[in-house]
mmCIF file of C-alpha atoms in Angstrom:
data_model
loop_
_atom_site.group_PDB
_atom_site.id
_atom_site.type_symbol
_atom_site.label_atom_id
_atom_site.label_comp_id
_atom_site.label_asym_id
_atom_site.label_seq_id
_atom_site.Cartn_x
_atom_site.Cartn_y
_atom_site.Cartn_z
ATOM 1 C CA UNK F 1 1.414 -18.766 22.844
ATOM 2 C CA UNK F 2 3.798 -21.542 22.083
ATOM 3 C CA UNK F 3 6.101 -19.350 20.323
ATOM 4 C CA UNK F 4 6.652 -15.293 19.533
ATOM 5 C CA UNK F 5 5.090 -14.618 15.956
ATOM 6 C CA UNK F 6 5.507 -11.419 14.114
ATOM 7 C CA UNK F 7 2.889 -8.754 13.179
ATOM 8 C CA UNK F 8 3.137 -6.334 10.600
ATOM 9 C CA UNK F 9 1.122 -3.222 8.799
ATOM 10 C CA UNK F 10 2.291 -2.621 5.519
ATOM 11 C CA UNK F 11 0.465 -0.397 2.275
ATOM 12 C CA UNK F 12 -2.145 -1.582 -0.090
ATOM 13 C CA UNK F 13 -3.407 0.345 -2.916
ATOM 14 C CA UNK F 14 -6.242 -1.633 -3.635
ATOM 15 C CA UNK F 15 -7.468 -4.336 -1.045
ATOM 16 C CA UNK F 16 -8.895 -6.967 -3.615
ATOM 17 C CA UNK F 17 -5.528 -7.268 -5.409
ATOM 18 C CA UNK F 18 -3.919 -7.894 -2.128
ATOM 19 C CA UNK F 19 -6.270 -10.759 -1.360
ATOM 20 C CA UNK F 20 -5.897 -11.705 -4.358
ATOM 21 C CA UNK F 21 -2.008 -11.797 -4.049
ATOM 22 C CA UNK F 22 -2.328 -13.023 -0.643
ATOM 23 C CA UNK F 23 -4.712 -14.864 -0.613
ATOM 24 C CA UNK F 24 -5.190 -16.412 -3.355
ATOM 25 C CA UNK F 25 -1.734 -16.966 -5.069
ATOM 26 C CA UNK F 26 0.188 -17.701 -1.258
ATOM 27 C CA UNK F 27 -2.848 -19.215 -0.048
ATOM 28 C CA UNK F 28 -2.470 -17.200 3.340
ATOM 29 C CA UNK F 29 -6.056 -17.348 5.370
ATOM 30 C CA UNK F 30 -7.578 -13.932 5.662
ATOM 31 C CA UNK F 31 -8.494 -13.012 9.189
ATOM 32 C CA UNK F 32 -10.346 -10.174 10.357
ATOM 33 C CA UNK F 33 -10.839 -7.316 8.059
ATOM 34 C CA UNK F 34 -12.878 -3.639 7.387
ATOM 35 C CA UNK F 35 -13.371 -1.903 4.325
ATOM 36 C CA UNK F 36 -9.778 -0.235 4.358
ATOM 37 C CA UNK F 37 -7.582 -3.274 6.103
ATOM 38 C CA UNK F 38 -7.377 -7.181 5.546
ATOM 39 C CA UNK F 39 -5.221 -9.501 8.223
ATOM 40 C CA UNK F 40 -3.625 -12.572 6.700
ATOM 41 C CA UNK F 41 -2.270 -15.575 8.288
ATOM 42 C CA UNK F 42 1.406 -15.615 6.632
ATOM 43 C CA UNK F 43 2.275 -18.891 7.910
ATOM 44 C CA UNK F 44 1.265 -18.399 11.718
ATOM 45 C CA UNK F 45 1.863 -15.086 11.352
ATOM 46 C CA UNK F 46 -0.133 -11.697 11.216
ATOM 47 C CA UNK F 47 0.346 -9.351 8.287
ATOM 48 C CA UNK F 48 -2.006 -7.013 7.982
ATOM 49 C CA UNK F 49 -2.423 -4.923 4.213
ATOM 50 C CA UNK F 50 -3.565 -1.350 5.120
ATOM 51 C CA UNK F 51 -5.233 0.468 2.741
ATOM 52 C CA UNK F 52 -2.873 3.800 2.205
ATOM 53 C CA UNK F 53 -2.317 4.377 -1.722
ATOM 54 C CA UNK F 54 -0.089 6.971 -1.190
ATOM 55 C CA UNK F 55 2.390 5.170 1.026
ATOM 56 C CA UNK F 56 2.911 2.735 -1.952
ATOM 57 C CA UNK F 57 6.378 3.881 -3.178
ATOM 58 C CA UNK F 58 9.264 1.914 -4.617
ATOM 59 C CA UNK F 59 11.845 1.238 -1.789
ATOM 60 C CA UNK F 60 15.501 2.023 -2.761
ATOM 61 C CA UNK F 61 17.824 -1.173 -3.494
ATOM 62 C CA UNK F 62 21.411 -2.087 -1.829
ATOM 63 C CA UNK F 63 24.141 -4.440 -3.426
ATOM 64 C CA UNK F 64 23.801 -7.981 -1.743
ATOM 65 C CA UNK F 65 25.813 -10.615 -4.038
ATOM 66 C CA UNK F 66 25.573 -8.670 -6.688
ATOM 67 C CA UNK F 67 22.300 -8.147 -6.852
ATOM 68 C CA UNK F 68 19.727 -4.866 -6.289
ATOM 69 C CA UNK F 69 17.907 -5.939 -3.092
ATOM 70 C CA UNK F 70 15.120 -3.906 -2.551
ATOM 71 C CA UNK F 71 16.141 -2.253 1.409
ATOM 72 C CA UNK F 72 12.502 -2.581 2.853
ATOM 73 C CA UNK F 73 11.414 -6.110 2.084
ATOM 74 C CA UNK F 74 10.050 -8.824 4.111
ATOM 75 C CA UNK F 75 9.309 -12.433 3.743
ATOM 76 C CA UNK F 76 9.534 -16.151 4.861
ATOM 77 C CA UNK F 77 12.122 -18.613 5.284
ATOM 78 C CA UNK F 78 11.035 -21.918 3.908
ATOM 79 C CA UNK F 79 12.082 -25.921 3.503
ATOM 80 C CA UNK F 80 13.694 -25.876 0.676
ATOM 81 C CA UNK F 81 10.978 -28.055 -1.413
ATOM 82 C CA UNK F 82 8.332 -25.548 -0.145
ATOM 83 C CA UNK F 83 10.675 -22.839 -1.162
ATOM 84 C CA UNK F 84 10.438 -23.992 -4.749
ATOM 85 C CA UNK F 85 6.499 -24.955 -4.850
ATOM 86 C CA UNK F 86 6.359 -21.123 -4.027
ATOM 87 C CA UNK F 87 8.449 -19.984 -6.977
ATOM 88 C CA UNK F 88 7.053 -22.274 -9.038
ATOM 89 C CA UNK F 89 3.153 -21.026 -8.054
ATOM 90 C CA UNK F 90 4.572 -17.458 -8.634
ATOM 91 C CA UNK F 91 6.252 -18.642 -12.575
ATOM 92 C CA UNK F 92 2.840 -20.256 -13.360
ATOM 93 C CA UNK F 93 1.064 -17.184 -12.659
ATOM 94 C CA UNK F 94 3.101 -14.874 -14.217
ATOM 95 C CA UNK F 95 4.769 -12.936 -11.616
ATOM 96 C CA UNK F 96 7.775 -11.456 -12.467
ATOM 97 C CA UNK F 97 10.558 -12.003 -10.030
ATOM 98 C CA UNK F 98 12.820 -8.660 -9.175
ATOM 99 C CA UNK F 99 15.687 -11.097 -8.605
ATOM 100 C CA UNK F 100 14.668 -15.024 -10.298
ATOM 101 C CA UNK F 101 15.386 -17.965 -7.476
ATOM 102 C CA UNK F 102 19.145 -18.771 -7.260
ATOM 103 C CA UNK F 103 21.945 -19.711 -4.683
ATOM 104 C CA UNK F 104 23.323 -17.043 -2.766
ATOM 105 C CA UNK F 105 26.234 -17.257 -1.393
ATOM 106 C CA UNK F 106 27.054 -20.680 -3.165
ATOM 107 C CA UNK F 107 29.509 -22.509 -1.310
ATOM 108 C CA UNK F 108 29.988 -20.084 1.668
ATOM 109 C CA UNK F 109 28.670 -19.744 5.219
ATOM 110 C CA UNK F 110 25.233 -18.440 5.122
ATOM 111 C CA UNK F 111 24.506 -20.005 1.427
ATOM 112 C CA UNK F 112 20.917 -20.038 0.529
ATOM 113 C CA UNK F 113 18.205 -20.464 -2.078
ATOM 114 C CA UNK F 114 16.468 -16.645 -2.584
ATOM 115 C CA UNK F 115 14.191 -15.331 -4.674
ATOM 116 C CA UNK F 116 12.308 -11.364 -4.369
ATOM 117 C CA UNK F 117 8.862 -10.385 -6.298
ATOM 118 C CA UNK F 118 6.575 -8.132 -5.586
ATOM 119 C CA UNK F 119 3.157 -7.617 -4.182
ATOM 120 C CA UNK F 120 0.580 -5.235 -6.551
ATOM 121 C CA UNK F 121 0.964 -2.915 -4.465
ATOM 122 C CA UNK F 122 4.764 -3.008 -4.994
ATOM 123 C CA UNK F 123 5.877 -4.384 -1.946
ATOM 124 C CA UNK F 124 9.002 -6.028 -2.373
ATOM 125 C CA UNK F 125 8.787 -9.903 -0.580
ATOM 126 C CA UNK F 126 11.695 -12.039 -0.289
ATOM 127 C CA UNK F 127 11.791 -16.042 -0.152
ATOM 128 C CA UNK F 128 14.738 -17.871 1.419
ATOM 129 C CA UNK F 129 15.695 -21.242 2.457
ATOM 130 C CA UNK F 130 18.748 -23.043 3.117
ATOM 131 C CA UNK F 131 19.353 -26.549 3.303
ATOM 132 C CA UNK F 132 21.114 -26.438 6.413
ATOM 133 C CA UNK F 133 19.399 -24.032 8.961
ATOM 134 C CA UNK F 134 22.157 -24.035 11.101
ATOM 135 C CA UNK F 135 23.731 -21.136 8.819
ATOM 136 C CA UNK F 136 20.592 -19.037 8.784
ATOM 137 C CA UNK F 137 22.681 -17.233 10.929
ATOM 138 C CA UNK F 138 26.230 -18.382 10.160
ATOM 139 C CA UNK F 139 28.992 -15.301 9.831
#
């Protein structure tokens, strides 16, 4: 392995709207899968949508810029014309953004290009890029 990649479980309430979410509309490959879990290759890495309805609950928000971020998110960090290709996939299939793409941060250290939607299930997903990525981490 070249590089560490990430892995994560998250909830699902219905498996064919997450494939259809992830699959489809991202265009993440599915990997392995049973008849209550799915994996998905989100962009090298492994996410894997567990079937669990009941663990499908709204996650509380915190300010950041002004804004109610969702506190249990997760997402990808992007170039910044892939960033919006994705935003403009998710506007011409009607998602509906939580917080629409915009500059955070605008003329500060750390300034970036975010958007958040969310999966059916209700998983909040986050999109950033920033056209220098030597302030991805930048204080």
């Amino acid at each position: 392995m070249s590089r560490p990649r990430f892995h994560l479980a998250f909830p699902v309430d219905d498996l064919a709207a997450a494939r259809r979410f992830y699959g489809d509309l991202m265009g993440c490959a599915e990997g392995r899968s049973s008849e209550t879990w799915v994996d998905f290759d989100f962009q090298d890495h492994q996410i894997v949508a567990h079937l669990a309805p009941g663990e499908c609950t709204p996650a509380p928000t915190g300010d950041v810029d002004h804004h109610a971020v969702p506190v249990r998110h997760f997402g990808l960090l992007l170039d910044w014309p892939d960033w919006e290709a994705l935003a403009e996939r998710f506007r011409a299939a009607g998602t509906d953004f939580i917080i629409e793409p915009y500059v955070r941060f605008e003329g500060k250290p750390g300034e970036q290009g975010t958007f958040f939607v969310r999966d059916p299930a209700g998983n909040a997903l986050e999109f950033k890029t920033f056209r220098d990525e030597g302030q991805i981490f930048a204080t």
